[in-house]
Amino acid sequence: MIEPGVDLSKAKTVQVLHNSEDTHNVYLIISKDLGVRDLDIVPEGADVILKYEDKWAWDISWYMVELTVKLTDGKSGKHLAAAHSIHTSLTRKSPKEMVNEVLTSLFSGE
């Protein structure tokens, strides 16, 4: 959900805050997906700061159950948008697909 009046198409740089509990390299998947969207990943001073939380479960193999992404303004820290994806074992998607699903929701305004 994007906050009213927020236009994420103006964002050109993103700082991805690495979740210290990320043991599945979701940080790298997010960064790669943002790069495909022509957004530059920077260590600081970004237009937008991206925070994420991933949850995993075991069912014959590890799979991502949930991914939540929150965007804040890089200067003011104001909440801009959030998106969430959840897939149980029966509807599971790859981490790459879930990242794409969430980021498409945010950066396409859906």
PDB file of C-alpha atoms in Angstrom:
ATOM      1  CA  MET A   1       0.000   0.000   0.000  1.00  0.00           C
ATOM      2  CA  ILE A   2       1.388   3.349  -1.059  1.00  0.00           C
ATOM      3  CA  GLU A   3       0.523   6.347   1.073  1.00  0.00           C
ATOM      4  CA  PRO A   4      -1.686   8.958  -0.629  1.00  0.00           C
ATOM      5  CA  GLY A   5       0.295  11.533  -2.570  1.00  0.00           C
ATOM      6  CA  VAL A   6       3.474   9.439  -2.727  1.00  0.00           C
ATOM      7  CA  ASP A   7       5.040   8.994  -6.174  1.00  0.00           C
ATOM      8  CA  LEU A   8       7.701   6.291  -6.034  1.00  0.00           C
ATOM      9  CA  SER A   9       8.540   6.769  -9.713  1.00  0.00           C
ATOM     10  CA  LYS A  10      10.625   9.779  -8.650  1.00  0.00           C
ATOM     11  CA  ALA A  11      12.909   7.580  -6.557  1.00  0.00           C
ATOM     12  CA  LYS A  12      16.199   6.859  -8.300  1.00  0.00           C
ATOM     13  CA  THR A  13      18.317   5.555  -5.406  1.00  0.00           C
ATOM     14  CA  VAL A  14      17.510   2.982  -2.733  1.00  0.00           C
ATOM     15  CA  GLN A  15      19.305   1.972   0.430  1.00  0.00           C
ATOM     16  CA  VAL A  16      18.468  -1.628   1.309  1.00  0.00           C
ATOM     17  CA  LEU A  17      18.864  -2.224   5.032  1.00  0.00           C
ATOM     18  CA  HIS A  18      20.192  -5.739   5.467  1.00  0.00           C
ATOM     19  CA  ASN A  19      18.094  -7.765   7.902  1.00  0.00           C
ATOM     20  CA  SER A  20      20.614  -9.274  10.330  1.00  0.00           C
ATOM     21  CA  GLU A  21      18.474 -12.427  10.585  1.00  0.00           C
ATOM     22  CA  ASP A  22      18.521 -12.993   6.801  1.00  0.00           C
ATOM     23  CA  THR A  23      20.210 -16.356   6.310  1.00  0.00           C
ATOM     24  CA  HIS A  24      18.830 -16.917   2.797  1.00  0.00           C
ATOM     25  CA  ASN A  25      20.391 -13.927   0.975  1.00  0.00           C
ATOM     26  CA  VAL A  26      17.067 -12.168   0.426  1.00  0.00           C
ATOM     27  CA  TYR A  27      19.064  -8.923   0.561  1.00  0.00           C
ATOM     28  CA  LEU A  28      20.847  -9.905  -2.645  1.00  0.00           C
ATOM     29  CA  ILE A  29      17.624 -10.943  -4.397  1.00  0.00           C
ATOM     30  CA  ILE A  30      16.012  -7.603  -3.500  1.00  0.00           C
ATOM     31  CA  SER A  31      19.065  -5.649  -4.652  1.00  0.00           C
ATOM     32  CA  LYS A  32      19.190  -7.473  -7.982  1.00  0.00           C
ATOM     33  CA  ASP A  33      15.462  -6.925  -8.603  1.00  0.00           C
ATOM     34  CA  LEU A  34      15.795  -3.210  -7.828  1.00  0.00           C
ATOM     35  CA  GLY A  35      18.704  -2.994 -10.282  1.00  0.00           C
ATOM     36  CA  VAL A  36      16.549  -4.475 -13.037  1.00  0.00           C
ATOM     37  CA  ARG A  37      14.082  -1.672 -12.298  1.00  0.00           C
ATOM     38  CA  ASP A  38      16.860   0.882 -12.992  1.00  0.00           C
ATOM     39  CA  LEU A  39      17.139   1.873  -9.343  1.00  0.00           C
ATOM     40  CA  ASP A  40      20.630   2.437  -7.969  1.00  0.00           C
ATOM     41  CA  ILE A  41      21.507   0.742  -4.685  1.00  0.00           C
ATOM     42  CA  VAL A  42      23.530   3.082  -2.466  1.00  0.00           C
ATOM     43  CA  PRO A  43      24.939   2.632   1.056  1.00  0.00           C
ATOM     44  CA  GLU A  44      23.558   5.961   2.318  1.00  0.00           C
ATOM     45  CA  GLY A  45      21.913   9.181   1.177  1.00  0.00           C
ATOM     46  CA  ALA A  46      19.235   7.380  -0.849  1.00  0.00           C
ATOM     47  CA  ASP A  47      15.903   8.761  -1.981  1.00  0.00           C
ATOM     48  CA  VAL A  48      14.201   5.758  -0.366  1.00  0.00           C
ATOM     49  CA  ILE A  49      15.177   3.352   2.418  1.00  0.00           C
ATOM     50  CA  LEU A  50      13.914  -0.223   2.086  1.00  0.00           C
ATOM     51  CA  LYS A  51      13.498  -2.482   5.120  1.00  0.00           C
ATOM     52  CA  TYR A  52      12.361  -6.079   4.776  1.00  0.00           C
ATOM     53  CA  GLU A  53      11.374  -9.017   6.918  1.00  0.00           C
ATOM     54  CA  ASP A  54      11.347 -12.559   5.599  1.00  0.00           C
ATOM     55  CA  LYS A  55       9.877 -15.632   7.276  1.00  0.00           C
ATOM     56  CA  TRP A  56      10.722 -19.184   6.287  1.00  0.00           C
ATOM     57  CA  ALA A  57       9.317 -22.634   6.979  1.00  0.00           C
ATOM     58  CA  TRP A  58      10.321 -26.229   6.413  1.00  0.00           C
ATOM     59  CA  ASP A  59       8.219 -28.645   4.351  1.00  0.00           C
ATOM     60  CA  ILE A  60      10.582 -31.148   2.735  1.00  0.00           C
ATOM     61  CA  SER A  61      12.717 -28.109   1.907  1.00  0.00           C
ATOM     62  CA  TRP A  62      13.037 -24.534   3.164  1.00  0.00           C
ATOM     63  CA  TYR A  63      10.705 -22.038   1.521  1.00  0.00           C
ATOM     64  CA  MET A  64       9.809 -18.404   2.103  1.00  0.00           C
ATOM     65  CA  VAL A  65       6.374 -18.129   3.677  1.00  0.00           C
ATOM     66  CA  GLU A  66       6.197 -14.373   4.069  1.00  0.00           C
ATOM     67  CA  LEU A  67       7.928 -11.240   2.847  1.00  0.00           C
ATOM     68  CA  THR A  68       7.166  -7.737   4.067  1.00  0.00           C
ATOM     69  CA  VAL A  69       8.829  -4.658   2.585  1.00  0.00           C
ATOM     70  CA  LYS A  70       8.540  -1.129   3.970  1.00  0.00           C
ATOM     71  CA  LEU A  71       9.776   2.040   2.273  1.00  0.00           C
ATOM     72  CA  THR A  72      10.622   5.273   4.049  1.00  0.00           C
ATOM     73  CA  ASP A  73      11.803   8.624   2.759  1.00  0.00           C
ATOM     74  CA  GLY A  74      15.588   8.794   2.798  1.00  0.00           C
ATOM     75  CA  LYS A  75      15.651  12.324   4.192  1.00  0.00           C
ATOM     76  CA  SER A  76      12.662  12.640   6.512  1.00  0.00           C
ATOM     77  CA  GLY A  77      12.196   8.998   7.523  1.00  0.00           C
ATOM     78  CA  LYS A  78       8.479   9.336   6.725  1.00  0.00           C
ATOM     79  CA  HIS A  79       6.649   6.093   5.882  1.00  0.00           C
ATOM     80  CA  LEU A  80       5.984   5.966   2.130  1.00  0.00           C
ATOM     81  CA  ALA A  81       4.712   2.489   1.331  1.00  0.00           C
ATOM     82  CA  ALA A  82       4.554  -1.145   2.352  1.00  0.00           C
ATOM     83  CA  ALA A  83       3.825  -4.425   0.620  1.00  0.00           C
ATOM     84  CA  HIS A  84       3.356  -7.958   1.852  1.00  0.00           C
ATOM     85  CA  SER A  85       3.352 -11.396   0.266  1.00  0.00           C
ATOM     86  CA  ILE A  86       2.396 -14.655   1.914  1.00  0.00           C
ATOM     87  CA  HIS A  87       2.433 -18.128   0.365  1.00  0.00           C
ATOM     88  CA  THR A  88       1.893 -21.340   2.239  1.00  0.00           C
ATOM     89  CA  SER A  89       3.449 -24.625   1.250  1.00  0.00           C
ATOM     90  CA  LEU A  90       0.652 -25.335  -1.223  1.00  0.00           C
ATOM     91  CA  THR A  91       1.034 -22.010  -3.056  1.00  0.00           C
ATOM     92  CA  ARG A  92       4.742 -21.494  -2.492  1.00  0.00           C
ATOM     93  CA  LYS A  93       6.789 -19.360  -4.815  1.00  0.00           C
ATOM     94  CA  SER A  94      10.530 -18.993  -5.101  1.00  0.00           C
ATOM     95  CA  PRO A  95      12.153 -16.157  -3.133  1.00  0.00           C
ATOM     96  CA  LYS A  96      12.849 -14.393  -6.442  1.00  0.00           C
ATOM     97  CA  GLU A  97       9.163 -14.588  -7.404  1.00  0.00           C
ATOM     98  CA  MET A  98       8.045 -13.283  -4.014  1.00  0.00           C
ATOM     99  CA  VAL A  99      10.493 -10.376  -4.130  1.00  0.00           C
ATOM    100  CA  ASN A 100       9.296  -9.533  -7.644  1.00  0.00           C
ATOM    101  CA  GLU A 101       5.671  -9.726  -6.523  1.00  0.00           C
ATOM    102  CA  VAL A 102       6.222  -7.313  -3.617  1.00  0.00           C
ATOM    103  CA  LEU A 103       8.435  -4.836  -5.477  1.00  0.00           C
ATOM    104  CA  THR A 104       6.128  -4.785  -8.498  1.00  0.00           C
ATOM    105  CA  SER A 105       3.275  -3.950  -6.156  1.00  0.00           C
ATOM    106  CA  LEU A 106       5.254  -1.029  -4.745  1.00  0.00           C
ATOM    107  CA  PHE A 107       6.907   0.387  -7.819  1.00  0.00           C
ATOM    108  CA  SER A 108       4.007  -0.029 -10.234  1.00  0.00           C
ATOM    109  CA  GLY A 109       1.534   1.613  -7.871  1.00  0.00           C
ATOM    110  CA  GLU A 110      -0.792  -1.405  -7.695  1.00  0.00           C
TER     111      GLU A 110
END
